[in-house]
Amino acid sequence: RKGRHTGFGKRKGTADARTSQKSLWIKRMRVLRRLLKKYREAKKIDRHLYRELYLKAKGNVFKNKRVLMEYIHKKKADLARSKMLADQAEARRNKVKEARKRREERLALKKNEMLQTYAKEDEVAAKK
């Protein structure tokens, strides 16, 4: 039919009689679950995200495949951004720790030099 002769005037039954809500739900679940499986096997999502999205799909969070795909892309971007920020914070902590260590070593070296110069001055003063 290609969508012809299917307007309101041609319809005799209710929308639910023409296509039941249950069959629409089953069709949608199959589409979403198929997409999730495909993404998991292609390593686009890990098993933790897969489980979370599977349960969300079952809980009627995603209206269709496009909405699910958008959610996945957004979630992956958030994860990547949080990982990048965590890596940057870790690098900053390591840099500060190294700088503190170098500073302490430098101060210790300076202190030893000062003690040695004082010791030499005391020896010179004791000889006189």
XYZ file of N, CA and C in Angstrom:
384
model
N 0.819 -1.213 0.000
C 0.000 0.000 0.000
C 0.852 1.262 0.000
N 2.046 1.164 0.532
C 2.957 2.316 0.587
C 2.336 3.505 1.305
N 1.436 3.251 2.250
C 0.851 4.343 3.006
C -0.334 4.993 2.334
N -0.755 4.490 1.163
C -1.929 5.060 0.493
C -3.195 4.427 1.050
N -4.260 5.137 0.962
C -5.589 4.674 1.380
C -5.588 4.227 2.839
N -4.854 4.952 3.676
C -4.824 4.585 5.097
C -5.186 5.773 5.967
N -5.839 6.790 5.415
C -6.219 7.973 6.173
C -7.334 7.676 7.168
N -7.764 8.714 7.867
C -8.801 8.535 8.895
C -10.093 7.973 8.299
N -10.415 8.366 7.101
C -11.667 7.917 6.488
C -11.698 6.436 6.189
N -10.547 5.834 5.988
C -10.482 4.410 5.647
C -10.439 3.507 6.881
N -10.269 4.089 8.045
C -10.076 3.288 9.253
C -11.409 2.918 9.891
N -11.543 1.640 10.231
C -12.773 1.179 10.887
C -12.526 0.897 12.372
N -11.386 0.271 12.688
C -11.108 -0.072 14.082
C -10.346 1.037 14.791
N -10.230 0.904 16.138
C -9.438 1.867 16.913
C -7.960 1.637 16.606
N -7.150 2.584 17.041
C -5.714 2.465 16.801
C -5.183 1.197 17.464
N -5.703 0.886 18.627
C -5.243 -0.302 19.353
C -5.694 -1.588 18.666
N -6.852 -1.527 18.009
C -7.337 -2.709 17.294
C -6.513 -2.944 16.036
N -6.084 -1.877 15.393
C -5.308 -2.007 14.157
C -3.903 -2.522 14.429
N -3.261 -2.005 15.474
C -1.942 -2.497 15.913
C -1.930 -2.412 17.424
N -1.828 -3.553 18.075
C -1.937 -3.552 19.541
C -0.733 -2.880 20.189
N -0.985 -2.304 21.349
C 0.080 -1.639 22.107
C 1.192 -2.629 22.449
N 0.783 -3.854 22.758
C 1.770 -4.860 23.139
C 2.718 -5.166 21.985
N 2.178 -5.312 20.784
C 3.049 -5.636 19.646
C 3.972 -4.460 19.330
N 3.473 -3.225 19.496
C 4.346 -2.050 19.316
C 5.472 -2.062 20.336
N 5.124 -2.377 21.586
C 6.117 -2.436 22.656
C 7.164 -3.504 22.357
N 6.697 -4.686 21.936
C 7.620 -5.793 21.637
C 8.564 -5.395 20.499
N 8.001 -4.772 19.466
C 8.811 -4.343 18.325
C 9.885 -3.345 18.774
N 9.463 -2.392 19.613
C 10.401 -1.372 20.098
C 11.491 -1.992 20.966
N 11.110 -2.887 21.861
C 12.092 -3.545 22.729
C 13.107 -4.327 21.909
N 12.617 -5.023 20.897
C 13.534 -5.815 20.058
C 14.529 -4.922 19.346
N 14.041 -3.784 18.829
C 14.923 -2.836 18.128
C 15.994 -2.303 19.085
N 15.552 -1.853 20.270
C 16.493 -1.260 21.227
C 17.491 -2.292 21.734
N 17.003 -3.489 22.041
C 17.898 -4.524 22.560
C 18.884 -4.984 21.492
N 18.438 -5.056 20.249
C 19.331 -5.421 19.153
C 20.450 -4.385 19.019
N 20.077 -3.112 19.107
C 21.075 -2.042 19.009
C 22.075 -2.139 20.160
N 21.570 -2.365 21.377
C 22.455 -2.466 22.538
C 23.433 -3.635 22.379
N 22.931 -4.779 21.917
C 23.807 -5.940 21.718
C 24.873 -5.644 20.678
N 24.460 -4.982 19.591
C 25.395 -4.647 18.516
C 26.497 -3.715 19.040
N 26.109 -2.722 19.817
C 27.082 -1.784 20.369
C 28.024 -2.467 21.345
N 27.487 -3.386 22.150
C 28.329 -4.084 23.127
C 29.350 -4.963 22.417
N 28.914 -5.685 21.373
C 29.835 -6.562 20.640
C 30.878 -5.764 19.877
N 30.505 -4.562 19.420
C 31.452 -3.698 18.698
C 32.334 -2.913 19.660
N 32.188 -3.164 20.963
C 32.971 -2.503 22.015
C 32.730 -0.995 22.063
N 31.565 -0.546 21.550
C 31.235 0.868 21.655
C 30.767 1.205 23.063
N 30.160 0.211 23.737
C 29.780 0.396 25.139
C 30.291 -0.800 25.936
N 30.660 -0.565 27.188
C 31.125 -1.666 28.033
C 29.924 -2.352 28.665
N 30.191 -3.461 29.364
C 29.078 -4.259 29.876
C 28.305 -3.546 30.975
N 28.960 -2.649 31.701
C 28.266 -1.907 32.757
C 27.244 -0.943 32.152
N 27.686 -0.200 31.142
C 26.779 0.732 30.469
C 25.672 -0.043 29.751
N 26.021 -1.193 29.183
C 25.020 -2.033 28.515
C 23.907 -2.407 29.487
N 24.294 -2.877 30.669
C 23.293 -3.314 31.657
C 22.418 -2.145 32.074
N 23.056 -0.996 32.307
C 22.297 0.195 32.718
C 21.285 0.596 31.642
N 21.731 0.608 30.382
C 20.847 1.022 29.290
C 19.766 -0.014 29.012
N 20.104 -1.285 29.183
C 19.119 -2.356 28.985
C 17.949 -2.173 29.951
N 18.290 -1.913 31.207
C 17.240 -1.727 32.209
C 16.455 -0.437 31.968
N 17.144 0.604 31.497
C 16.437 1.853 31.181
C 15.474 1.639 30.016
N 15.919 0.874 29.012
C 15.054 0.587 27.863
C 13.824 -0.186 28.323
N 14.032 -1.142 29.206
C 12.918 -1.922 29.730
C 11.975 -1.027 30.531
N 12.532 -0.009 31.170
C 11.733 0.902 31.983
C 11.109 2.036 31.193
N 11.117 1.937 29.847
C 10.418 2.898 28.990
C 11.049 4.296 29.013
N 12.374 4.346 29.153
C 13.051 5.645 29.155
C 13.267 6.135 27.723
N 13.506 5.197 26.800
C 13.823 5.575 25.420
C 12.633 5.340 24.511
N 12.221 6.413 23.832
C 11.047 6.370 22.970
C 11.332 5.577 21.695
N 12.553 5.727 21.177
C 12.910 5.024 19.945
C 14.431 4.873 19.856
N 14.877 4.304 18.756
C 16.295 3.997 18.562
C 17.150 5.263 18.536
N 16.638 6.304 17.891
C 17.413 7.551 17.784
C 17.675 8.161 19.159
N 16.660 8.158 20.008
C 16.801 8.720 21.356
C 17.842 7.922 22.140
N 17.803 6.594 21.994
C 18.789 5.742 22.668
C 20.197 6.041 22.181
N 20.371 6.190 20.871
C 21.701 6.478 20.313
C 22.215 7.825 20.815
N 21.350 8.830 20.859
C 21.756 10.140 21.369
C 22.186 10.039 22.825
N 21.435 9.275 23.601
C 21.761 9.095 25.018
C 23.121 8.426 25.167
N 23.385 7.415 24.338
C 24.678 6.706 24.394
C 25.815 7.662 24.074
N 25.647 8.462 23.015
C 26.718 9.408 22.642
C 26.968 10.420 23.752
N 25.880 10.918 24.359
C 26.025 11.893 25.436
C 26.727 11.268 26.639
N 26.315 10.047 26.964
C 26.889 9.343 28.118
C 28.382 9.082 27.900
N 28.736 8.658 26.681
C 30.143 8.386 26.379
C 30.976 9.671 26.447
N 30.396 10.768 25.965
C 31.103 12.050 26.018
C 31.324 12.470 27.470
N 30.299 12.285 28.312
C 30.435 12.619 29.734
C 31.520 11.772 30.389
N 31.520 10.472 30.098
C 32.533 9.581 30.666
C 33.932 9.981 30.221
N 34.070 10.303 28.926
C 35.377 10.702 28.402
C 35.847 12.000 29.061
N 34.911 12.954 29.225
C 35.285 14.226 29.836
C 35.685 14.033 31.301
N 34.932 13.227 32.031
C 35.268 13.014 33.445
C 36.600 12.279 33.580
N 36.866 11.342 32.657
C 38.147 10.620 32.684
C 39.302 11.584 32.392
N 39.096 12.468 31.405
C 40.130 13.433 31.058
C 40.412 14.357 32.248
N 39.353 14.834 32.912
C 39.538 15.714 34.069
C 40.247 14.983 35.204
N 39.895 13.719 35.408
C 40.551 12.935 36.459
C 42.032 12.755 36.145
N 42.345 12.483 34.870
C 43.747 12.327 34.468
C 44.517 13.632 34.662
N 43.878 14.747 34.299
C 44.533 16.041 34.478
C 44.792 16.320 35.953
N 43.814 16.020 36.811
C 43.979 16.249 38.247
C 45.103 15.377 38.798
N 45.159 14.128 38.348
C 46.220 13.216 38.789
C 47.591 13.730 38.353
N 47.680 14.208 37.102
C 48.942 14.746 36.599
C 49.354 15.977 37.415
N 48.374 16.835 37.723
C 48.664 18.032 38.512
C 49.168 17.651 39.901
N 48.510 16.647 40.529
C 48.938 16.201 41.859
C 50.373 15.673 41.820
N 50.674 14.863 40.794
C 52.031 14.317 40.676
C 53.053 15.425 40.475
N 52.707 16.410 39.657
C 53.621 17.521 39.385
C 53.916 18.306 40.669
N 52.862 18.582 41.435
C 53.027 19.325 42.692
C 53.858 18.520 43.679
N 53.607 17.213 43.727
C 54.350 16.344 44.646
C 55.838 16.341 44.299
N 56.145 16.237 43.001
C 57.548 16.266 42.559
C 58.203 17.611 42.876
N 57.470 18.690 42.629
C 58.016 20.022 42.900
C 58.294 20.187 44.393
N 57.379 19.690 45.235
C 57.562 19.781 46.682
C 58.803 18.988 47.108
N 58.960 17.812 46.525
C 60.113 16.969 46.854
C 61.423 17.663 46.458
N 61.444 18.223 45.238
C 62.645 18.938 44.778
C 62.957 20.121 45.686
N 61.903 20.843 46.086
C 62.099 22.009 46.951
C 62.673 21.593 48.298
N 62.124 20.513 48.864
C 62.634 20.030 50.153
C 64.090 19.601 50.047
N 64.436 18.928 48.944
C 65.831 18.518 48.739
C 66.747 19.736 48.633
N 66.260 20.741 47.882
C 67.060 21.958 47.707
C 67.271 22.670 49.049
N 66.187 22.742 49.850
C 66.296 23.396 51.158
C 67.225 22.615 52.086
N 67.142 21.284 52.036
C 68.013 20.455 52.874
C 69.466 20.660 52.481
N 69.722 20.728 51.176
C 71.096 20.947 50.691
C 71.606 22.309 51.155
N 70.763 23.317 51.051
C 71.131 24.665 51.472
C 71.449 24.698 52.972
N 70.600 23.985 53.750
C 70.787 23.933 55.199
C 72.129 23.287 55.550
N 72.445 22.180 54.857
C 73.722 21.509 55.105
C 74.900 22.421 54.776
N 74.801 23.141 53.652
C 75.878 24.072 53.274
C 76.050 25.150 54.338
N 74.933 25.674 54.838
C 75.013 26.707 55.869
C 75.665 26.160 57.142
N 75.256 24.933 57.528
C 75.841 24.318 58.730
C 77.342 24.114 58.554
N 77.760 23.700 57.349
C 79.186 23.494 57.100
C 79.953 24.817 57.175
N 79.355 25.881 56.606
C 80.052 27.183 56.661
C 80.141 27.678 58.108
N 79.078 27.468 58.904
C 79.123 27.860 60.324
C 80.173 27.045 61.072
N 80.248 25.758 60.734
C 81.239 24.903 61.399
C 82.648 25.391 61.073
N 82.905 25.762 59.831
C 84.230 26.278 59.435
C 84.536 27.581 60.157
N 83.518 28.452 60.256
C 83.730 29.727 60.963
C 84.048 29.480 62.436
N 83.342 28.487 63.038
C 83.620 28.149 64.454
C 85.036 27.624 64.623
N 85.489 26.778 63.655
C 86.877 26.264 63.735
C 87.889 27.400 63.634
N 87.626 28.302 62.714
C 88.539 29.444 62.548
C 88.547 30.273 63.819
N 87.378 30.489 64.402
C 87.291 31.289 65.635
C 87.949 30.541 66.778
N 87.848 29.229 66.839
C 88.465 28.450 67.925
C 89.994 28.461 67.833
N 90.514 28.488 66.613
C 91.976 28.509 66.433
C 92.577 29.831 66.894
N 91.809 30.872 66.767
C 92.345 32.193 67.170
C 92.299 32.287 68.638
